[in-house]
Coordinates of C-alpha atoms in Angstrom, one line a residue:
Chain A
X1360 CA 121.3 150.7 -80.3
X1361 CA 121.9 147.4 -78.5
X1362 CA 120.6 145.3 -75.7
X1363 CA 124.1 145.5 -73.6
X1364 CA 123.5 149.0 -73.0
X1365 CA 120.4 148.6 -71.0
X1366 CA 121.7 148.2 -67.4
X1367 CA 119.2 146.1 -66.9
X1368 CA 120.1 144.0 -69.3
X1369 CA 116.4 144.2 -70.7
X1370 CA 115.5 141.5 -73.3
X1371 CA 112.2 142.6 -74.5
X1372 CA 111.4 145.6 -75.8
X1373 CA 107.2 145.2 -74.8
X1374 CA 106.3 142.4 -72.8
X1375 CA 102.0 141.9 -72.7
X1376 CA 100.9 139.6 -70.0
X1377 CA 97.5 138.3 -69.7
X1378 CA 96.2 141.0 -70.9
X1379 CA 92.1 141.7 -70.7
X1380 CA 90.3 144.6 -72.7
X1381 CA 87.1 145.2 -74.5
X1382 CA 84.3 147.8 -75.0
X1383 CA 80.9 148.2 -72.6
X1384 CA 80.0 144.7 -71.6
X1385 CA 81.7 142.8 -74.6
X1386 CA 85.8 141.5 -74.0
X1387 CA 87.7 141.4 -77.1
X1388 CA 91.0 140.2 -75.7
X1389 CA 90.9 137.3 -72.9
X1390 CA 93.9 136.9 -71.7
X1391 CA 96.9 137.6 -73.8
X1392 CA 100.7 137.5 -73.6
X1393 CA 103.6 138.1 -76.2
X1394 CA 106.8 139.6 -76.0
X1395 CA 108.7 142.0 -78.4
X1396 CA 112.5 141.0 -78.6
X1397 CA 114.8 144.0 -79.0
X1398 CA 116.0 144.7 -82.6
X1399 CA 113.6 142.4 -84.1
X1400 CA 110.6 142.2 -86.1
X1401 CA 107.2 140.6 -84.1
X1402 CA 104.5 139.5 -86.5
X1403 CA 100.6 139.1 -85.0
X1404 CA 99.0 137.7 -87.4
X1405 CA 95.2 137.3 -87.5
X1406 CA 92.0 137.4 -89.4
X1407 CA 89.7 140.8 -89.2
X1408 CA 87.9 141.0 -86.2
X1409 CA 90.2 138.7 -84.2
X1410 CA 91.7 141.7 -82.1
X1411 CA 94.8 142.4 -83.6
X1412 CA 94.1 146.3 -83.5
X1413 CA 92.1 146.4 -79.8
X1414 CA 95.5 144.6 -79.0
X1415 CA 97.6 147.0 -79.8
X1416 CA 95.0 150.0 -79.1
X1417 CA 95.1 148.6 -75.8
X1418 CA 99.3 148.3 -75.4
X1419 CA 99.2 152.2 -76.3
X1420 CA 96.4 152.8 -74.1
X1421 CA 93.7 154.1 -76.9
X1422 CA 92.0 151.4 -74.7
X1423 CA 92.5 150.8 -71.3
X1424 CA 92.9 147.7 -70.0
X1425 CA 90.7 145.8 -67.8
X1426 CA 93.5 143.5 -66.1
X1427 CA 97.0 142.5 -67.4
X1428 CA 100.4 144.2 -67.3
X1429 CA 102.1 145.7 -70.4
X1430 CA 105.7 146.0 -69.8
X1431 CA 107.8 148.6 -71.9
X1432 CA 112.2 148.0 -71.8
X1433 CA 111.2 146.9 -68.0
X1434 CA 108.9 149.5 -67.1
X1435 CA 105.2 149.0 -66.3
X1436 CA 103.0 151.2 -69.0
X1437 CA 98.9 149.6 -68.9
X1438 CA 96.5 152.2 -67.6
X1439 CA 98.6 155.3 -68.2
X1440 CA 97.1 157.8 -70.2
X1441 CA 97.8 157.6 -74.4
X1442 CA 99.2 160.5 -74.6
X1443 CA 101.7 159.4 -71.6
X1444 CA 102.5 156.2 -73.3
X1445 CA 103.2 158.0 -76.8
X1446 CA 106.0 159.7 -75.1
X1447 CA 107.4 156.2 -72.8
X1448 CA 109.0 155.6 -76.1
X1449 CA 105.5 153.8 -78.5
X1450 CA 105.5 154.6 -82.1
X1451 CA 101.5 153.6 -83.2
X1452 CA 100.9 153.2 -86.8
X1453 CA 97.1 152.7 -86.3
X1454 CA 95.1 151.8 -88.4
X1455 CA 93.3 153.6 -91.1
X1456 CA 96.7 155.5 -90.5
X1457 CA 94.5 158.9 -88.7
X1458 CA 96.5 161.4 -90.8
X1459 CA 95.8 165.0 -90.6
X1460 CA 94.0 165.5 -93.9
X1461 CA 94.0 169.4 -94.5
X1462 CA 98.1 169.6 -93.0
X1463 CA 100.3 169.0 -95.0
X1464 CA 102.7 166.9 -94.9
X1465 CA 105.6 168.8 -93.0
X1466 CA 103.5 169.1 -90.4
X1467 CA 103.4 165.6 -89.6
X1468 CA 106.7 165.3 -89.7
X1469 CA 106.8 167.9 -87.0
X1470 CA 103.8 166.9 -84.6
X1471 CA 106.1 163.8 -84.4
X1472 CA 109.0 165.4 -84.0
X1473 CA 108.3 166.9 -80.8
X1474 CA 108.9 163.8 -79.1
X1475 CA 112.3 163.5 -80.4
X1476 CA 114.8 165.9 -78.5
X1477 CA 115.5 169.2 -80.2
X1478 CA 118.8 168.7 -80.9
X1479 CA 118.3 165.5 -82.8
X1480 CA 115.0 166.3 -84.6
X1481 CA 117.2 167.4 -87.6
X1482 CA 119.2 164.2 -87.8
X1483 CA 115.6 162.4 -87.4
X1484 CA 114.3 164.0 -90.0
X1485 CA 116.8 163.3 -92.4
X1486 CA 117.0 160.0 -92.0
X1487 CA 113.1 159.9 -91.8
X1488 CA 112.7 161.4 -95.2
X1489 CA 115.7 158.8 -96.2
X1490 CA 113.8 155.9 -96.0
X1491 CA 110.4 157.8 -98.0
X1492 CA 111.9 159.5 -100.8
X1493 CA 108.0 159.3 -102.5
X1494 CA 107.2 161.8 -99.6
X1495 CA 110.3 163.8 -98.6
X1496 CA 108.8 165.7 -102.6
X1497 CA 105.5 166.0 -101.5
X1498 CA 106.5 168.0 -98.0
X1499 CA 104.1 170.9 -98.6
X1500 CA 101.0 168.5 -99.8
X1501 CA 97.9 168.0 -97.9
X1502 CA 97.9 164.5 -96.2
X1503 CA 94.3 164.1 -97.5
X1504 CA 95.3 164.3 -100.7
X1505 CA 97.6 161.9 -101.0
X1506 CA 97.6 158.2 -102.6
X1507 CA 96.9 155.6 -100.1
X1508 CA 100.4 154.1 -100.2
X1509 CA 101.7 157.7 -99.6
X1510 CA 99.4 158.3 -96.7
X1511 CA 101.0 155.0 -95.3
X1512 CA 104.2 156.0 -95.5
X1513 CA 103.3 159.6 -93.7
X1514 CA 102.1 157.8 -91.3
X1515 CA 104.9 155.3 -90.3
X1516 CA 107.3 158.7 -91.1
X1517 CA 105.3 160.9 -88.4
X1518 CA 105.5 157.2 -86.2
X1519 CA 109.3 157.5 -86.9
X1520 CA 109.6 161.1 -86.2
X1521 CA 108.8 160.3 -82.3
X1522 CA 112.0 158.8 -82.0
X1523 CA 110.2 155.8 -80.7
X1524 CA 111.9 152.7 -78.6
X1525 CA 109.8 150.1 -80.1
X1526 CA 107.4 150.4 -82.9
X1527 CA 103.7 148.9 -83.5
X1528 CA 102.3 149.2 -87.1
X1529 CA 98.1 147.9 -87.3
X1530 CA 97.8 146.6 -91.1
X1531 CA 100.2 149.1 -92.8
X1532 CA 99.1 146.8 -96.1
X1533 CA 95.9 147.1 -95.6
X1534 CA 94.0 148.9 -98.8
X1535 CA 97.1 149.0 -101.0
X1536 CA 98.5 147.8 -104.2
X1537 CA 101.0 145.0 -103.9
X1538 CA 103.7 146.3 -105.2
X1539 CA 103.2 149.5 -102.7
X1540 CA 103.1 146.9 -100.0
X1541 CA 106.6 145.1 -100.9
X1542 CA 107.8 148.8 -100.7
X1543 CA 106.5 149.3 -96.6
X1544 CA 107.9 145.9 -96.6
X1545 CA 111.1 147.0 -97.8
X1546 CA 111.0 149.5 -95.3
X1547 CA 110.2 147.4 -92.4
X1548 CA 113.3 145.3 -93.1
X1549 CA 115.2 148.5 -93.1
X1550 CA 114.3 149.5 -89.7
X1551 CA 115.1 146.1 -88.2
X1552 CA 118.3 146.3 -89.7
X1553 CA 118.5 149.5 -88.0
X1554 CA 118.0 148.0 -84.4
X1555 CA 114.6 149.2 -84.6
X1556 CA 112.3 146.8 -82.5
X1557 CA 108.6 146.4 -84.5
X1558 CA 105.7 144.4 -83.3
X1559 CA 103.5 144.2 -86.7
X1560 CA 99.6 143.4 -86.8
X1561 CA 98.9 141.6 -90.4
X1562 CA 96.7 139.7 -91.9
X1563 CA 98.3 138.5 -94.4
X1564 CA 100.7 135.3 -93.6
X1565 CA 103.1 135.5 -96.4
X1566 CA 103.4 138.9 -95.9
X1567 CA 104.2 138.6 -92.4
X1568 CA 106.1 135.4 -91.8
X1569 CA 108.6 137.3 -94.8
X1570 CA 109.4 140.0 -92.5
X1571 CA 109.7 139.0 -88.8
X1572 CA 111.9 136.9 -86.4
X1573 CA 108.7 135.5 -84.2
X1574 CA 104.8 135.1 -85.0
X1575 CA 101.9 134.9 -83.0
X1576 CA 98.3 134.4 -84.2
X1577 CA 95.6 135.4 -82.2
X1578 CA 92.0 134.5 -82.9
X1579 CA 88.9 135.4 -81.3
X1580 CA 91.7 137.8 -78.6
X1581 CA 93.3 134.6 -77.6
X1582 CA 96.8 133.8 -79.3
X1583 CA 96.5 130.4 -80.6
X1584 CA 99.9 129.7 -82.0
X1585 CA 103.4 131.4 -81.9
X1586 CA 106.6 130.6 -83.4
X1587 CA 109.1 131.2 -85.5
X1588 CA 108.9 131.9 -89.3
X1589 CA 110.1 128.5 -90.1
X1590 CA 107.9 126.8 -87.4
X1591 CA 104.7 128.4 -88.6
X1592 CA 105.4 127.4 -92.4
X1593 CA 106.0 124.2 -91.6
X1594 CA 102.5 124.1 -89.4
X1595 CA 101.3 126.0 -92.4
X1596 CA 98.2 124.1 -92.7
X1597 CA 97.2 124.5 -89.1
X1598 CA 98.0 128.1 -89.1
X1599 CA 95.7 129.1 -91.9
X1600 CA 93.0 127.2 -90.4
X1601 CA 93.5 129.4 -87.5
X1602 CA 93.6 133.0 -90.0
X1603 CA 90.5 131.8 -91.6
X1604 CA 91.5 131.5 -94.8
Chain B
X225 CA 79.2 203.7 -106.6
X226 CA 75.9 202.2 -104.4
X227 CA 77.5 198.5 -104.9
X228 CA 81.0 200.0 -103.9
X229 CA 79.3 201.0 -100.7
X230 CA 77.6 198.1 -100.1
X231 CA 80.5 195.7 -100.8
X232 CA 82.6 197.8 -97.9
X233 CA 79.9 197.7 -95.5
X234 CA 79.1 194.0 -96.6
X235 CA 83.1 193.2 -95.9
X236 CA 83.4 194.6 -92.8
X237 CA 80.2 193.2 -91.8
X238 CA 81.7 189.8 -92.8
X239 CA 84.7 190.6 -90.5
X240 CA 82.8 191.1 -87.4
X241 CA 80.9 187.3 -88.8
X242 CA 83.9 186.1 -89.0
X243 CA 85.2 185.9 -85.6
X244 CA 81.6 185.5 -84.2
X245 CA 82.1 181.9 -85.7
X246 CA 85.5 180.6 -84.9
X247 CA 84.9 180.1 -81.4
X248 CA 82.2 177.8 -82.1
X249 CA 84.6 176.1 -84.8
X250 CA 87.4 176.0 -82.2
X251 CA 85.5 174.3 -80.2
X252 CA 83.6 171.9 -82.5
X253 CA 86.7 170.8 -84.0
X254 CA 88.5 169.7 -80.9
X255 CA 85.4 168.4 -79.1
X256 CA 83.3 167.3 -81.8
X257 CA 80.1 169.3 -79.9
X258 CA 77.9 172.1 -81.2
X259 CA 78.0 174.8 -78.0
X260 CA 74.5 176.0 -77.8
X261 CA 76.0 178.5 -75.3
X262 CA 78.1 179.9 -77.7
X263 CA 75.4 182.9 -78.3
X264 CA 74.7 183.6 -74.9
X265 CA 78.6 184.4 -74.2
X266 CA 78.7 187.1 -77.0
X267 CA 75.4 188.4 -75.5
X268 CA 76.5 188.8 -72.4
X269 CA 79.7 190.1 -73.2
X270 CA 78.1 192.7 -75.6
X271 CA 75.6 193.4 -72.7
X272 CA 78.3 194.1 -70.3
X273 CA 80.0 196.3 -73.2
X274 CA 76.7 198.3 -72.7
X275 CA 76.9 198.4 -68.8
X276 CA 80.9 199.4 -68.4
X277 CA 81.1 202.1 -71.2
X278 CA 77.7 203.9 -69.9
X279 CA 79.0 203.6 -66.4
X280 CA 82.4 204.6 -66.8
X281 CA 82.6 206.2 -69.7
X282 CA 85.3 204.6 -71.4
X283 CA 86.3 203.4 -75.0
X284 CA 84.4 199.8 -75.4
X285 CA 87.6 199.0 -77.3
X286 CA 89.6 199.0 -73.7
X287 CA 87.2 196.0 -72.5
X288 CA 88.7 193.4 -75.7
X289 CA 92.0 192.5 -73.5
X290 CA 90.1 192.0 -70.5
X291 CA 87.0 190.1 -71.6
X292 CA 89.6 188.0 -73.6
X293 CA 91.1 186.6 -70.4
X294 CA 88.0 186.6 -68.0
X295 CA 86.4 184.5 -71.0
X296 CA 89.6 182.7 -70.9
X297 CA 89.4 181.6 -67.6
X298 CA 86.0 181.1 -67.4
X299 CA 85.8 178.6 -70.1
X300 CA 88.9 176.6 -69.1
X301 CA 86.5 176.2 -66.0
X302 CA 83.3 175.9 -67.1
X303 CA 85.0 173.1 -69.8
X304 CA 86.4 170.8 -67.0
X305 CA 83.2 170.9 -64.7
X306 CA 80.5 170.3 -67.3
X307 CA 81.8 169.4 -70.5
X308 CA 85.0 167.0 -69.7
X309 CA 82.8 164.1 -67.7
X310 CA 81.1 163.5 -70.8
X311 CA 84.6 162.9 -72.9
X312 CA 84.5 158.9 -72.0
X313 CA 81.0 158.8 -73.0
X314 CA 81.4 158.1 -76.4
X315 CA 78.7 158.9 -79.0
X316 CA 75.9 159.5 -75.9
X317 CA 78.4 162.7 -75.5
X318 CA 76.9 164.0 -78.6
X319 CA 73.5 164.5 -77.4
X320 CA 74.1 165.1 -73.7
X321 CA 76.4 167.7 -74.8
X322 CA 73.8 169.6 -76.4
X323 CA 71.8 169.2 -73.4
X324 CA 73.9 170.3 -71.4
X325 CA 75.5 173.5 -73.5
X326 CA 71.6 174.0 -73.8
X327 CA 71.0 174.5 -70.4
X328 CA 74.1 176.9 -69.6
X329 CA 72.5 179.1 -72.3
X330 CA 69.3 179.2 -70.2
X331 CA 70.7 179.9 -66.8
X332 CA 73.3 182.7 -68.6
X333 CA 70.2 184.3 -70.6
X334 CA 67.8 184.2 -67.6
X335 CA 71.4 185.2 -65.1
X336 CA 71.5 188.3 -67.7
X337 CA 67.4 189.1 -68.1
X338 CA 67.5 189.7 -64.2
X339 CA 71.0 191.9 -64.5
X340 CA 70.7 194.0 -67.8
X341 CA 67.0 193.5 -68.1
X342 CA 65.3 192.8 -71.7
X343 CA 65.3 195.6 -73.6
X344 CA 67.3 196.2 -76.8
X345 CA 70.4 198.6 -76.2
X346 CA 73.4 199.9 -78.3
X347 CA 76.4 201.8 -77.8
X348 CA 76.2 205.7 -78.6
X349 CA 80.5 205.2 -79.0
X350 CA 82.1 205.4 -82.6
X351 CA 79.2 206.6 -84.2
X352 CA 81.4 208.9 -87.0
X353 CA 81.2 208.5 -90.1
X354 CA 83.8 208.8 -92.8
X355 CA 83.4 210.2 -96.4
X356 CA 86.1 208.2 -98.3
X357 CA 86.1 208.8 -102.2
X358 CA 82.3 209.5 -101.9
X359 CA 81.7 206.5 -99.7
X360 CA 80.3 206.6 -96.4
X361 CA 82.1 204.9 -93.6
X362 CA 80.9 203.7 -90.8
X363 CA 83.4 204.5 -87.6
X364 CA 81.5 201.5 -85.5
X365 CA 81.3 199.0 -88.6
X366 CA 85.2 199.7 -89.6
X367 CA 86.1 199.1 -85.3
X368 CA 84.3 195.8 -85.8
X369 CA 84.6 194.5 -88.6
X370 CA 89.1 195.0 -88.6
X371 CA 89.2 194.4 -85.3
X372 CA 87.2 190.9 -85.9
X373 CA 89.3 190.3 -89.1
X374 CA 92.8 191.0 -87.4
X375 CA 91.6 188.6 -84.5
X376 CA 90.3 185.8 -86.4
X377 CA 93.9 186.4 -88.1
X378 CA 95.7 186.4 -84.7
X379 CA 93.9 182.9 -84.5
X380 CA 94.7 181.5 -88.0
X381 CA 98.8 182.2 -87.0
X382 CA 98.6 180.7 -83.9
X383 CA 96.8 177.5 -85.2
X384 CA 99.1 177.1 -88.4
X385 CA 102.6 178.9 -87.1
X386 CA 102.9 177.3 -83.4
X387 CA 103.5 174.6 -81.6
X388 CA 100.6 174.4 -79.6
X389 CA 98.3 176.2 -82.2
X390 CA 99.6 173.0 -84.2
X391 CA 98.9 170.8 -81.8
X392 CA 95.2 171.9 -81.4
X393 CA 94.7 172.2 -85.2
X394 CA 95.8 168.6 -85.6
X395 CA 93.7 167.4 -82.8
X396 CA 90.7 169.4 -84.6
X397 CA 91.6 167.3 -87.8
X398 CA 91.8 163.7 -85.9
X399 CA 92.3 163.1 -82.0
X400 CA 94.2 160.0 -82.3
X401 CA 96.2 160.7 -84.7
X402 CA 97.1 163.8 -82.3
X403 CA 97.4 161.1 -79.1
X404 CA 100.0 159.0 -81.0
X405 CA 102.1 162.9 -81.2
X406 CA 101.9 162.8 -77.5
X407 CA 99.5 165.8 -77.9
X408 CA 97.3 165.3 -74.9
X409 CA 94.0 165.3 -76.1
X410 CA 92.3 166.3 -72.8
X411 CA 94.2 169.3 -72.2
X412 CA 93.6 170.3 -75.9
X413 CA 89.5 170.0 -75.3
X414 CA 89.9 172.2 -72.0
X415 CA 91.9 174.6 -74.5
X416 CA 89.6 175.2 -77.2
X417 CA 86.9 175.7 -74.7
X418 CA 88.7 178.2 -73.2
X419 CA 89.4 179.6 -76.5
X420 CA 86.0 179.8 -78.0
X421 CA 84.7 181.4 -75.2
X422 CA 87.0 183.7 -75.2
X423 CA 86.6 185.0 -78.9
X424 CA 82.9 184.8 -78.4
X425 CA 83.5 187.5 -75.4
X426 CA 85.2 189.6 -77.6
X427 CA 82.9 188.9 -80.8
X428 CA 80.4 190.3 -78.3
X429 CA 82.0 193.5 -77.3
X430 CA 82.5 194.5 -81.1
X431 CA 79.2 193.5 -81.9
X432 CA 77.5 195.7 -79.5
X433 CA 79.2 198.3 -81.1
X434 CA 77.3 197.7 -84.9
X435 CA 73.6 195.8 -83.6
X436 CA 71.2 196.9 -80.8
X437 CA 71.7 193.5 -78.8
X438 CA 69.3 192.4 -75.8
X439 CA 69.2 188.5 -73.4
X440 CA 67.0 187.3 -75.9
X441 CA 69.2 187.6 -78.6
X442 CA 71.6 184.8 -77.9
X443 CA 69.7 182.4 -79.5
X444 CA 69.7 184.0 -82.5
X445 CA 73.5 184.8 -82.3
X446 CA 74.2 180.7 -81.4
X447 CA 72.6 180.2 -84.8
X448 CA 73.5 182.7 -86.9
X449 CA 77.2 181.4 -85.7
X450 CA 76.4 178.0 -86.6
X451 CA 75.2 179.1 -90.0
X452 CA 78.4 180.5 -90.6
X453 CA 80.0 177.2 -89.3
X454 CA 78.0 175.0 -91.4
X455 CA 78.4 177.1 -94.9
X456 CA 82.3 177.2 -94.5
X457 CA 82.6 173.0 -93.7
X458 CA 82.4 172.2 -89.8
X459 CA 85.6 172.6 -88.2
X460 CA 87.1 174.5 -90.9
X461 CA 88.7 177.8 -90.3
X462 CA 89.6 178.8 -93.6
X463 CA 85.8 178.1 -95.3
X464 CA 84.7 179.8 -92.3
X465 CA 86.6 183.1 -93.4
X466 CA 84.8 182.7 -96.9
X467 CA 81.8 182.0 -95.1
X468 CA 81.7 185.2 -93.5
X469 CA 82.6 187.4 -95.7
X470 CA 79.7 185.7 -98.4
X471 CA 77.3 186.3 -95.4
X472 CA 78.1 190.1 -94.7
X473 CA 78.1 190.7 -98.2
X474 CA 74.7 188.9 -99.1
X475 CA 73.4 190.5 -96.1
X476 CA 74.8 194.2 -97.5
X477 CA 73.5 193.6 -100.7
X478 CA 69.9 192.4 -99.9
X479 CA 69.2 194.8 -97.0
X480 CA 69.4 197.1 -99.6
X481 CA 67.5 195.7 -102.4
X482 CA 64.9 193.9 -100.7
X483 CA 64.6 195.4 -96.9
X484 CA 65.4 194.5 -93.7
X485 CA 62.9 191.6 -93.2
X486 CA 64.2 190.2 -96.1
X487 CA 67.7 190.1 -94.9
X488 CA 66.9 188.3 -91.5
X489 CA 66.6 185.4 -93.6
X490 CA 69.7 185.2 -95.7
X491 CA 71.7 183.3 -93.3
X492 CA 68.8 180.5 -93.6
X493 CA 68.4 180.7 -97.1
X494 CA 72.1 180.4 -97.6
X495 CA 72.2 177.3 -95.4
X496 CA 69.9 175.3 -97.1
X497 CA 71.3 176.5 -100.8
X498 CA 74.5 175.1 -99.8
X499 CA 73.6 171.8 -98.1
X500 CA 71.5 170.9 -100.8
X501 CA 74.4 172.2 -103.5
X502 CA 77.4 172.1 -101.8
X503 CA 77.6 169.8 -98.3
X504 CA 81.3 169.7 -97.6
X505 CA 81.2 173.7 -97.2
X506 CA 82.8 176.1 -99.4
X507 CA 86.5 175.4 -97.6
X508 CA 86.9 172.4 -99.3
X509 CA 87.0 174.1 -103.2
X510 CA 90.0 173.2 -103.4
X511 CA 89.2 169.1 -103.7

């Protein structure tokens, strides 16, 4: 997996420009751009409510778009149907993960899977279960049953399992323990050392600034500030004041 | 040896209860809407039962292929003319739904009142009956209630053993969960439409063949369905089984014991034991 074999010699995975969306008669997101570099992790960081997840809602087209253009590895995506979108190459983590409760699972692992081609869903799968030992023993379980840092990983696992070009996860640490967190964490670096390209919604700075290559905060659907880890630590003060806390 | 008897006739009851409420689970689960039509289908189907078998003279049982795909087909359209412009509506889709399933249960009662007329009928077909170990067994009630247990079957294999039975099941259990598969939610809604008309077609045949059924008693049929729904856990198959088979075998028992008036209750009474007592329906025992 690397950039030279794109003949277009594509630098961005997802590339959002000025991007409008909202619900009825209220806009949550004025205007917004970012890019996704190949191969690397993208943090947004952001308070609640500042439209981190109708961002990336709206990239996979759970909400459609009132003006903009999302750009996936070159090719135009915004308004096409989620489903449609899904199988462009968009692994969504969303939030509040949307597991199957009553399958177990296995299952998950195979409604992903049918995005991957047949002959590597095997390989997938393996490699899947590779990175989430905790779940690879719980294959038969019901997803609702599980603990919340298991759900998490089903759900980045049935993400995984659609083979996907670039990856979005909305708040995977949202709800857990800390120590469960450093483990998605762990993960997350493990995919980028994989190629894998990952933009990440967060709240949490530390968290996110530990993990990614480039940072944007958005606030109130505008992004406010982006930068690299090492910028945004240094404006530390001025970024907090922008996450609210 | 009377409980023996009543606990056969209150099973296969049950089965024939069972299938007359998955297609109203089918098609709650993937569209989140209660069909108020879902009665008037099996009535008319039943009614038609009536109409082919006393005009032609065949076995009832040939109809359960046909009226499978005619309901098929007439779902899938009936789904994407009235039903699928209220998808984007958000939760005002709740109640116009209703509305609108409400309405195509009047114009298919009134549609059948003028065709089949109002009076109660039953079919004279299967009307043996069996002396098993001292038991007596109903020809009609065994036709129904298998024959609604091997379908609703059929349907529990298809949801949990292939890929498009998965696909729908997981869209019944959470839609964008299901979108982020690249399971196309639309086409899934048109589906179990489809779907639950087509079991309530065929709940309708075999029910004709164990209850004197006339226009007017869709409404009654929509509930009694819903009943069954709500005991077993909305949207869930598997309570829905136990639901039935609880229901046909209350029903067995108390016919009995208390008389018939008494038993045209039991579905209510049920219902409002179990949403006081048990809420999350009797699927979810295992939480």
């Amino acid at each position: 997996m690397s950039a030279s074999a794109s003949p277009s010699a594509e630098t961005d995975a997802l590339r959002v420009e000025n991007l409008v969306a909202g619900f009825g008669d209220l806009t949550i997101l004025h205007d917004v751009s970012l890019t996704v570099p190949i191969g690397k992790v993208t943090v947004l960081l952001g308070a609640n409510g500042a439209g981190k997840t109708t961002l990336l809602r709206a990239i996979t087209g759970l909400v459609t778009p009132r003006a903009g253009r999302v750009t996936l590895f070159g090719k135009e995506i915004a308004g096409q149907a989620p489903h449609l979108i899904a199988r462009a190459g968009i692994g969504h983590v969303p939030s509040g993960r949307e597991l199957f409760p009553r399958m177990p699972v296995s299952a998950h692992l195979d409604l992903g899977g049918r995005l991957c081609p047949p002959d590597q869903r095997a390989a997938l799968r393996q490699r899947v279960l590779g990175l989430f030992p905790e779940i690879a023993e719980r294959l038969g379980q019901a997803a609702g049953t599980l603990s919340g840092g298991e759900q998490q990983m089903v759900a980045i696992a049935r993400a995984l399992m659609t083979n996907p070009r670039l990856l979005l996860l909305d708040e995977p640490s949202a709800g857990l323990a800390p120590k469960v967190v450093l483990s998605v964490f762990q993960t997350l670096a493990k995919l980028q050392d994989q190629g894998m390209s990952v933009l990440l919604a967060e709240q949490s700075m530390t968290f996110g600034l530990s993990v990614a290559n480039r940072a944007h905060i958005i606030r109130e659907g505008r992004i406010v500030l982006s930068g690299t880890p090492a910028e945004l630590t240094a404006e530390r003060s001025v970024a907090q004041a922008y996450l609210g806390a | 040896m009377i409980v023996l008897q009543l606990v056969v006739n209150g099973v296969l009851l049950g089965g024939t209860y069972i299938l007359l409420a998955q297609g109203l689970n089918l098609v709650f689960g993937v569209m989140g809407i209660v069909n108020l039509a879902h009665g008037s289908i099996i009535t008319v189907a039943g009614l038609f039962t009536y109409w082919f078998v006393t005009h032609t003279d065949q076995s009832p049982l040939w109809l359960i292929p046909c009226v499978f795909v005619a309901m098929l087909a007439v779902g899938a359209v009936l789904q994407r003319l009235l039903l699928e412009p209220l998808a984007k509506l958000g939760t005002r889709r709740e109640l116009l739904s209703l509305m609108v399933t409400f309405g195509l249960s009047y114009v298919i009662v009134e549609t059948a009142l003028n065709f089949f007329g109002s009076q109660y009928v039953s079919l004279p077909n299967l009307q043996e009956t069996w002396s098993v170990g001292g038991l007596a067994i109903n020809e009609a009630l065994v036709a129904a209630g298998v024959l609604g247990a091997l379908i609703s079957g059929c349907l529990h294999v298809w949801l949990h053993y292939t890929p498009s039975g998965k696909a729908l099941l997981a869209t019944s259990q959470n839609a964008t969960g299901a979108v982020t598969c690249g399971i196309d939610v639309r086409r899934m809604r048109g589906i179990s439409f489809a779907i639950g008309s087509a079991l309530a077609g065929i709940a309708g045949v075999l029910l004709i063949l164990i209850l004197p059924l006339s226009a007017p008693t869709a409404d009654t049929l929509t509930i009694l369905s819903f009943v069954i729904v709500a005991l077993g856990g909305l949207g869930d198959y598997k309570g829905a089984v136990y639901a039935g088979l609880l229901l046909g075998l209350v029903q067995s028992g108390v016919g009995y014991y208390l008389g018939g008036d008494v038993e045209v209750v039991v579905p209510y009474l049920l219902l409002i034991t179990f949403m006081v007592l048990r809420p999350q329906g009797l699927g979810q025992a295992a939480r």
